Amino acid sequence: WNRTGDDGIKESGKTPFTKEPFVYKTKIDKPGFVRLCANVVDAKGKTVKKIFFDGGAGADIDAIAGLPEPADFDAFWQRQREKLAKVPLKAELKELKSKNPKVKIYAVSVDCAGPRPVTGYLTMPKAVDNGKKFPCRLQTHGYGYTAPQGAPGSGREDEIVFNINAHGMKLPAFGGNKQYYDKLRNDIKSNGASYAFDKKQNSDPEQAYFNGMVLRVIRALQYLKTLPGWDGKKLIASGGSQGGLQTIWAAACGEGVTRAESNITWCCDLGGETVGRNRGNWYIRWVPALGYYDAANFAKRIPKTCYTTIPRAGLGDYVCPPSGLAILWNNMTCPKRIVWVQGSQHGYTPPFYKGRDTLRESK
């Protein structure tokens, strides 16, 4: 087993495997989290697969605070919105075959500021043709180079859903092919780093890869609100990990999102490493300009008209560390809900047991 924490203290050891529970006691003398990883090993020291624990606990977590945000945060984003406003909201749609006679499916491209348009698949209840109105949902994706290149076969009958990729990729309906996607994967790298991870690029907030991604989220919401089938009331954003980050951007960007479902939210407290907070091995190295994109800073701007839920916050997730999610929670003044899940890593959730989940809710 080994213990790490936001206090920088590290401990490790071996304990005989017996019928008695393994109990580890520790403390932390500052607001933050402690992480405990435990693995079962055989007599030769080889790890026994699928028998492990990765979780932890927090102390005084309501007092955990992020780094100061950029002084011109709002002015910066006003300039970005003005840049977007100069691009007419023009969409290209191509209807695709649906397996569900009650749902229409479209491949969509919407003009946007930045290097590429918004692209994705729109599913719409056919009842819209008869004048019925529905909530609209923006759906976003986790980190990666792939996109929903294959169109969905169906969709929801109770919502209009716009499922966008993070990069403005061409869809097959608009001429994309394998060579195109392979080229795009290389094109969006910077100085040999995977997208969004180039420290030099991130040093200029206008050039940071996240800039175009935020603009595409805003434009996608603007597009949804033009659809005649929208009920004019419910506007939902949802996604996990990088999609959770995009969901927080959506909730805070001023386009009237009424519900945000941000699972295992990425990029909260991006500068936490500079004050000693615990990190895993995979994270974006801090430069001050990243403060313009930190989910925790956007969280302060989510209006009280938007209910925001974090369905899973893993106490063993150090892709999206618990301290960052605590800061996200602390910064939100809207109605909110978070579920802390013990033993949950970024890509793993243990089977449910009594006491696994800790719910916090503020109305």
CSV table of C-alpha atoms in Angstrom, one decimal:
chain,number,residue,atom,x,y,z
A,1,TRP,CA,0.0,0.0,0.0
A,2,ASN,CA,1.0,3.6,-0.4
A,3,ARG,CA,-0.3,6.9,0.9
A,4,THR,CA,0.1,10.3,-0.9
A,5,GLY,CA,-1.7,13.5,-0.3
A,6,ASP,CA,-2.2,17.2,-0.9
A,7,ASP,CA,0.3,17.8,2.0
A,8,GLY,CA,3.1,16.2,0.0
A,9,ILE,CA,3.6,13.4,2.6
A,10,LYS,CA,4.3,9.9,1.2
A,11,GLU,CA,4.1,6.6,3.1
A,12,SER,CA,4.1,3.0,2.0
A,13,GLY,CA,4.3,-0.4,3.5
A,14,LYS,CA,3.3,-4.1,3.4
A,15,THR,CA,0.7,-5.7,5.6
A,16,PRO,CA,0.0,-9.5,5.9
A,17,PHE,CA,-3.2,-10.5,4.2
A,18,THR,CA,-5.4,-12.0,6.9
A,19,LYS,CA,-9.1,-12.4,7.6
A,20,GLU,CA,-9.0,-9.1,9.5
A,21,PRO,CA,-9.7,-5.8,7.7
A,22,PHE,CA,-6.6,-3.7,6.9
A,23,VAL,CA,-7.0,-0.4,8.7
A,24,TYR,CA,-4.8,2.6,7.9
A,25,LYS,CA,-4.9,5.8,9.9
A,26,THR,CA,-3.4,9.1,8.9
A,27,LYS,CA,-4.0,12.8,9.1
A,28,ILE,CA,-3.6,15.9,7.0
A,29,ASP,CA,-2.9,19.3,8.5
A,30,LYS,CA,-4.3,21.4,5.7
A,31,PRO,CA,-7.5,21.4,3.7
A,32,GLY,CA,-7.1,18.7,1.2
A,33,PHE,CA,-7.3,15.0,0.3
A,34,VAL,CA,-5.3,11.9,1.1
A,35,ARG,CA,-5.0,9.1,-1.4
A,36,LEU,CA,-4.6,5.4,-0.4
A,37,CYS,CA,-3.7,2.8,-3.0
A,38,ALA,CA,-3.6,-0.9,-1.9
A,39,ASN,CA,-2.9,-4.0,-4.0
A,40,VAL,CA,-2.9,-7.6,-3.1
A,41,VAL,CA,0.3,-9.4,-4.0
A,42,ASP,CA,1.3,-13.1,-4.0
A,43,ALA,CA,4.3,-14.7,-2.2
A,44,LYS,CA,6.5,-13.6,-5.0
A,45,GLY,CA,5.4,-10.0,-4.8
A,46,LYS,CA,3.4,-10.2,-8.0
A,47,THR,CA,0.2,-8.1,-8.1
A,48,VAL,CA,-3.0,-10.2,-8.1
A,49,LYS,CA,-5.1,-8.6,-10.8
A,50,LYS,CA,-8.5,-7.1,-10.1
A,51,ILE,CA,-8.0,-7.0,-6.4
A,52,PHE,CA,-7.1,-3.5,-5.4
A,53,PHE,CA,-8.3,-0.3,-3.7
A,54,ASP,CA,-7.7,3.3,-4.9
A,55,GLY,CA,-9.5,5.9,-2.9
A,56,GLY,CA,-9.2,8.3,0.0
A,57,ALA,CA,-10.7,11.0,2.2
A,58,GLY,CA,-10.7,14.7,2.5
A,59,ALA,CA,-10.4,17.1,5.4
A,60,ASP,CA,-12.0,20.6,5.6
A,61,ILE,CA,-12.7,20.4,1.9
A,62,ASP,CA,-15.0,23.4,1.9
A,63,ALA,CA,-11.9,25.5,2.6
A,64,ILE,CA,-9.9,24.3,-0.5
A,65,ALA,CA,-9.5,27.2,-2.8
A,66,GLY,CA,-8.0,27.5,-6.3
A,67,LEU,CA,-5.4,29.9,-7.6
A,68,PRO,CA,-6.5,33.5,-8.3
A,69,GLU,CA,-8.2,33.8,-11.7
A,70,PRO,CA,-6.9,36.1,-14.4
A,71,ALA,CA,-7.9,39.7,-13.6
A,72,ASP,CA,-9.4,40.2,-17.0
A,73,PHE,CA,-11.2,36.9,-17.2
A,74,ASP,CA,-14.6,38.4,-18.1
A,75,ALA,CA,-13.1,40.9,-20.5
A,76,PHE,CA,-11.1,38.2,-22.3
A,77,TRP,CA,-14.2,36.1,-22.9
A,78,GLN,CA,-16.2,39.1,-24.0
A,79,ARG,CA,-13.6,39.6,-26.7
A,80,GLN,CA,-13.9,36.0,-27.7
A,81,ARG,CA,-17.7,36.2,-27.9
A,82,GLU,CA,-17.3,39.3,-30.1
A,83,LYS,CA,-15.1,37.4,-32.4
A,84,LEU,CA,-17.7,34.6,-32.6
A,85,ALA,CA,-20.5,37.1,-33.3
A,86,LYS,CA,-18.7,38.2,-36.5
A,87,VAL,CA,-19.3,34.8,-38.0
A,88,PRO,CA,-22.9,34.4,-39.2
A,89,LEU,CA,-24.7,31.4,-37.7
A,90,LYS,CA,-25.0,29.3,-40.7
A,91,ALA,CA,-25.6,25.5,-40.6
A,92,GLU,CA,-25.4,22.8,-43.2
A,93,LEU,CA,-27.6,19.7,-42.6
A,94,LYS,CA,-27.8,16.4,-44.3
A,95,GLU,CA,-30.6,14.0,-43.3
A,96,LEU,CA,-29.5,10.4,-42.7
A,97,LYS,CA,-31.3,7.1,-42.4
A,98,SER,CA,-32.9,6.4,-39.1
A,99,LYS,CA,-33.9,3.0,-37.7
A,100,ASN,CA,-36.6,4.6,-35.6
A,101,PRO,CA,-39.5,6.1,-37.6
A,102,LYS,CA,-40.2,8.5,-34.7
A,103,VAL,CA,-36.7,10.1,-34.8
A,104,LYS,CA,-34.9,12.1,-37.5
A,105,ILE,CA,-31.1,12.1,-37.8
A,106,TYR,CA,-28.9,14.7,-39.4
A,107,ALA,CA,-25.2,15.3,-39.9
A,108,VAL,CA,-24.6,18.9,-39.1
A,109,SER,CA,-21.9,21.5,-39.6
A,110,VAL,CA,-22.2,25.0,-38.2
A,111,ASP,CA,-19.9,27.8,-39.1
A,112,CYS,CA,-17.8,29.0,-36.1
A,113,ALA,CA,-14.9,31.3,-35.3
A,114,GLY,CA,-11.6,29.6,-34.9
A,115,PRO,CA,-9.9,26.9,-37.1
A,116,ARG,CA,-12.9,24.6,-37.7
A,117,PRO,CA,-16.7,24.6,-37.6
A,118,VAL,CA,-19.0,22.8,-35.1
A,119,THR,CA,-19.7,19.3,-36.4
A,120,GLY,CA,-21.9,16.5,-35.0
A,121,TYR,CA,-25.0,14.5,-35.3
A,122,LEU,CA,-28.5,16.0,-34.5
A,123,THR,CA,-31.3,13.7,-33.5
A,124,MET,CA,-34.8,15.1,-33.4
A,125,PRO,CA,-38.2,13.6,-32.5
A,126,LYS,CA,-40.3,13.5,-35.7
A,127,ALA,CA,-43.2,15.0,-33.7
A,128,VAL,CA,-41.4,18.3,-34.3
A,129,ASP,CA,-43.0,18.2,-37.8
A,130,ASN,CA,-46.4,18.3,-36.1
A,131,GLY,CA,-45.6,21.4,-34.1
A,132,LYS,CA,-44.5,19.7,-30.8
A,133,LYS,CA,-41.7,21.3,-28.8
A,134,PHE,CA,-38.9,19.6,-26.9
A,135,PRO,CA,-36.0,20.3,-24.6
A,136,CYS,CA,-32.6,20.6,-26.3
A,137,ARG,CA,-29.4,18.8,-25.2
A,138,LEU,CA,-25.8,19.5,-26.1
A,139,GLN,CA,-23.7,16.3,-25.7
A,140,THR,CA,-19.9,16.4,-25.6
A,141,HIS,CA,-17.1,13.9,-25.5
A,142,GLY,CA,-14.0,12.9,-23.5
A,143,TYR,CA,-10.4,13.4,-24.5
A,144,GLY,CA,-9.4,11.8,-27.7
A,145,TYR,CA,-8.9,12.1,-31.5
A,146,THR,CA,-11.9,10.0,-32.5
A,147,ALA,CA,-15.3,11.3,-33.1
A,148,PRO,CA,-18.8,9.8,-33.7
A,149,GLN,CA,-17.8,9.1,-37.3
A,150,GLY,CA,-20.6,6.6,-37.7
A,151,ALA,CA,-24.0,8.2,-37.5
A,152,PRO,CA,-26.3,7.0,-34.7
A,153,GLY,CA,-29.1,4.7,-35.8
A,154,SER,CA,-31.7,6.3,-33.6
A,155,GLY,CA,-32.1,8.9,-30.9
A,156,ARG,CA,-34.3,10.1,-28.0
A,157,GLU,CA,-38.0,10.6,-28.6
A,158,ASP,CA,-38.3,13.1,-25.8
A,159,GLU,CA,-35.3,15.5,-26.5
A,160,ILE,CA,-33.5,17.2,-29.4
A,161,VAL,CA,-29.9,16.1,-29.0
A,162,PHE,CA,-26.8,17.7,-30.7
A,163,ASN,CA,-23.9,15.3,-30.2
A,164,ILE,CA,-20.7,17.3,-31.2
A,165,ASN,CA,-17.1,16.2,-31.4
A,166,ALA,CA,-14.4,18.3,-29.7
A,167,HIS,CA,-12.5,19.2,-32.9
A,168,GLY,CA,-14.9,20.2,-35.6
A,169,MET,CA,-14.0,17.1,-37.5
A,170,LYS,CA,-15.5,16.4,-40.9
A,171,LEU,CA,-18.2,13.8,-40.8
A,172,PRO,CA,-18.6,11.1,-43.4
A,173,ALA,CA,-21.6,12.9,-44.7
A,174,PHE,CA,-19.4,15.9,-45.4
A,175,GLY,CA,-16.6,14.1,-47.1
A,176,GLY,CA,-14.4,12.8,-44.2
A,177,ASN,CA,-12.3,9.7,-44.6
A,178,LYS,CA,-9.6,7.8,-42.8
A,179,GLN,CA,-6.8,9.8,-44.3
A,180,TYR,CA,-8.5,13.0,-43.3
A,181,TYR,CA,-8.9,11.8,-39.6
A,182,ASP,CA,-5.3,10.6,-39.5
A,183,LYS,CA,-4.1,14.0,-40.9
A,184,LEU,CA,-6.2,15.9,-38.4
A,185,ARG,CA,-4.8,13.9,-35.5
A,186,ASN,CA,-1.3,15.1,-36.5
A,187,ASP,CA,-2.4,18.6,-37.4
A,188,ILE,CA,-3.9,19.4,-34.0
A,189,LYS,CA,-0.8,18.3,-32.2
A,190,SER,CA,1.5,21.2,-31.3
A,191,ASN,CA,5.3,21.1,-30.9
A,192,GLY,CA,5.1,17.3,-30.7
A,193,ALA,CA,2.5,17.4,-27.8
A,194,SER,CA,-1.0,16.0,-27.9
A,195,TYR,CA,-3.7,18.6,-28.3
A,196,ALA,CA,-4.1,21.0,-25.3
A,197,PHE,CA,-0.9,19.8,-23.7
A,198,ASP,CA,1.6,22.1,-25.4
A,199,LYS,CA,3.0,24.5,-22.7
A,200,LYS,CA,4.2,27.0,-25.3
A,201,GLN,CA,0.8,27.1,-27.1
A,202,ASN,CA,-1.0,27.4,-23.8
A,203,SER,CA,1.0,30.4,-22.8
A,204,ASP,CA,-1.0,32.5,-25.2
A,205,PRO,CA,-4.7,32.2,-24.3
A,206,GLU,CA,-5.7,33.3,-27.8
A,207,GLN,CA,-3.7,30.4,-29.3
A,208,ALA,CA,-4.5,27.7,-26.7
A,209,TYR,CA,-6.2,24.7,-28.3
A,210,PHE,CA,-9.1,25.1,-25.8
A,211,ASN,CA,-10.0,28.5,-27.3
A,212,GLY,CA,-11.6,27.0,-30.4
A,213,MET,CA,-13.2,24.3,-28.3
A,214,VAL,CA,-15.0,26.8,-26.1
A,215,LEU,CA,-16.2,28.8,-29.1
A,216,ARG,CA,-17.6,25.6,-30.7
A,217,VAL,CA,-19.5,24.9,-27.4
A,218,ILE,CA,-21.0,28.4,-27.4
A,219,ARG,CA,-21.9,28.2,-31.1
A,220,ALA,CA,-23.5,24.8,-30.7
A,221,LEU,CA,-25.8,26.1,-28.0
A,222,GLN,CA,-26.6,29.1,-30.1
A,223,TYR,CA,-27.6,26.8,-33.0
A,224,LEU,CA,-29.8,24.6,-30.8
A,225,LYS,CA,-31.8,27.7,-29.7
A,226,THR,CA,-32.6,28.5,-33.4
A,227,LEU,CA,-34.3,25.1,-33.9
A,228,PRO,CA,-38.1,25.5,-34.3
A,229,GLY,CA,-38.6,22.3,-32.3
A,230,TRP,CA,-37.0,23.7,-29.1
A,231,ASP,CA,-39.5,24.4,-26.3
A,232,GLY,CA,-37.7,27.7,-25.5
A,233,LYS,CA,-37.2,26.6,-21.8
A,234,LYS,CA,-35.0,23.6,-21.2
A,235,LEU,CA,-31.5,23.7,-22.5
A,236,ILE,CA,-29.3,20.9,-21.2
A,237,ALA,CA,-25.5,20.2,-21.4
A,238,SER,CA,-24.0,16.9,-20.6
A,239,GLY,CA,-20.7,15.0,-20.9
A,240,GLY,CA,-17.9,13.3,-19.0
A,241,SER,CA,-14.2,14.0,-18.4
A,242,GLN,CA,-13.3,16.5,-21.2
A,243,GLY,CA,-17.0,16.4,-21.9
A,244,GLY,CA,-17.6,17.4,-18.3
A,245,LEU,CA,-15.2,20.3,-18.8
A,246,GLN,CA,-17.2,21.4,-21.9
A,247,THR,CA,-20.4,21.1,-19.9
A,248,ILE,CA,-19.2,23.5,-17.3
A,249,TRP,CA,-18.1,25.9,-20.1
A,250,ALA,CA,-21.6,25.6,-21.5
A,251,ALA,CA,-23.3,26.2,-18.2
A,252,ALA,CA,-21.3,29.4,-17.6
A,253,CYS,CA,-21.0,30.9,-21.0
A,254,GLY,CA,-24.2,32.9,-20.9
A,255,GLU,CA,-26.3,31.0,-23.4
A,256,GLY,CA,-29.0,30.1,-20.9
A,257,VAL,CA,-28.3,26.4,-20.0
A,258,THR,CA,-30.8,25.3,-17.4
A,259,ARG,CA,-29.3,22.0,-16.4
A,260,ALA,CA,-25.6,20.8,-16.6
A,261,GLU,CA,-24.6,17.2,-16.1
A,262,SER,CA,-20.8,17.2,-15.7
A,263,ASN,CA,-19.5,13.8,-14.9
A,264,ILE,CA,-15.9,13.3,-13.6
A,265,THR,CA,-15.1,16.9,-14.6
A,266,TRP,CA,-11.6,17.4,-16.2
A,267,CYS,CA,-9.4,20.5,-15.8
A,268,CYS,CA,-10.5,21.8,-12.4
A,269,ASP,CA,-7.8,23.6,-10.5
A,270,LEU,CA,-5.3,23.4,-13.3
A,271,GLY,CA,-2.6,25.2,-11.3
A,272,GLY,CA,-3.0,23.0,-8.2
A,273,GLU,CA,0.4,21.4,-8.7
A,274,THR,CA,2.0,24.8,-8.0
A,275,VAL,CA,0.7,24.7,-4.4
A,276,GLY,CA,1.6,21.0,-3.8
A,277,ARG,CA,-1.8,19.4,-4.5
A,278,ASN,CA,-1.6,15.7,-5.5
A,279,ARG,CA,-1.6,14.9,-9.2
A,280,GLY,CA,-1.5,11.7,-11.2
A,281,ASN,CA,0.8,11.2,-14.1
A,282,TRP,CA,-1.4,12.6,-16.8
A,283,TYR,CA,-2.2,16.3,-16.6
A,284,ILE,CA,-1.7,19.5,-18.4
A,285,ARG,CA,1.4,21.4,-17.1
A,286,TRP,CA,0.4,24.8,-15.7
A,287,VAL,CA,1.0,28.1,-17.3
A,288,PRO,CA,-1.0,31.2,-16.0
A,289,ALA,CA,-2.9,31.6,-19.3
A,290,LEU,CA,-4.7,28.3,-18.5
A,291,GLY,CA,-6.7,30.1,-15.9
A,292,TYR,CA,-8.9,31.4,-18.7
A,293,TYR,CA,-10.1,27.8,-19.3
A,294,ASP,CA,-10.1,26.3,-15.8
A,295,ALA,CA,-13.5,24.8,-15.0
A,296,ALA,CA,-13.3,26.0,-11.5
A,297,ASN,CA,-13.1,29.6,-12.7
A,298,PHE,CA,-16.1,29.1,-15.1
A,299,ALA,CA,-18.0,27.5,-12.2
A,300,LYS,CA,-18.2,30.9,-10.5
A,301,ARG,CA,-20.3,32.2,-13.4
A,302,ILE,CA,-22.9,29.5,-13.6
A,303,PRO,CA,-26.2,31.3,-13.0
A,304,LYS,CA,-28.6,30.3,-10.3
A,305,THR,CA,-31.0,29.4,-13.0
A,306,CYS,CA,-28.8,26.4,-14.0
A,307,TYR,CA,-29.0,23.2,-11.9
A,308,THR,CA,-25.5,21.6,-12.0
A,309,THR,CA,-24.9,18.0,-11.1
A,310,ILE,CA,-21.6,16.0,-10.9
A,311,PRO,CA,-22.9,12.4,-10.9
A,312,ARG,CA,-19.5,10.9,-10.1
A,313,ALA,CA,-16.5,12.4,-8.3
A,314,GLY,CA,-14.0,9.6,-7.8
A,315,LEU,CA,-11.9,9.6,-4.6
A,316,GLY,CA,-9.3,7.6,-6.4
A,317,ASP,CA,-9.5,9.6,-9.7
A,318,TYR,CA,-6.3,11.5,-10.2
A,319,VAL,CA,-7.0,12.4,-13.8
A,320,CYS,CA,-9.6,14.6,-12.3
A,321,PRO,CA,-8.3,15.0,-8.7
A,322,PRO,CA,-10.8,15.3,-5.8
A,323,SER,CA,-9.2,18.6,-4.7
A,324,GLY,CA,-10.1,20.1,-8.1
A,325,LEU,CA,-13.7,18.9,-7.9
A,326,ALA,CA,-14.0,20.2,-4.4
A,327,ILE,CA,-12.9,23.7,-5.7
A,328,LEU,CA,-15.4,23.4,-8.5
A,329,TRP,CA,-18.1,22.6,-6.0
A,330,ASN,CA,-17.0,25.4,-3.7
A,331,ASN,CA,-17.0,28.0,-6.5
A,332,MET,CA,-20.6,27.2,-7.7
A,333,THR,CA,-23.4,29.3,-6.3
A,334,CYS,CA,-26.1,27.7,-8.4
A,335,PRO,CA,-28.3,24.8,-7.2
A,336,LYS,CA,-25.9,21.9,-7.2
A,337,ARG,CA,-25.3,18.2,-6.5
A,338,ILE,CA,-22.1,16.1,-6.3
A,339,VAL,CA,-21.7,12.3,-5.6
A,340,TRP,CA,-18.3,11.4,-4.1
A,341,VAL,CA,-17.6,7.7,-5.0
A,342,GLN,CA,-15.2,5.8,-2.8
A,343,GLY,CA,-12.7,3.6,-4.6
A,344,SER,CA,-13.6,5.1,-8.0
A,345,GLN,CA,-10.8,5.9,-10.5
A,346,HIS,CA,-11.3,7.8,-13.7
A,347,GLY,CA,-12.2,4.8,-15.7
A,348,TYR,CA,-13.4,2.5,-13.0
A,349,THR,CA,-16.3,2.5,-10.6
A,350,PRO,CA,-16.5,-0.3,-8.0
A,351,PRO,CA,-19.8,-2.3,-7.7
A,352,PHE,CA,-22.3,-0.5,-5.5
A,353,TYR,CA,-22.2,-1.2,-1.8
A,354,LYS,CA,-23.7,0.6,1.2
A,355,GLY,CA,-21.5,3.5,2.1
A,356,ARG,CA,-19.7,3.8,-1.2
A,357,ASP,CA,-21.3,7.0,-2.3
A,358,THR,CA,-21.5,10.3,-0.4
A,359,LEU,CA,-24.0,12.8,-1.7
A,360,ARG,CA,-23.9,16.5,-1.2
A,361,GLU,CA,-26.6,18.7,-2.5
A,362,SER,CA,-27.3,22.5,-2.2
A,363,LYS,CA,-30.6,23.9,-3.4
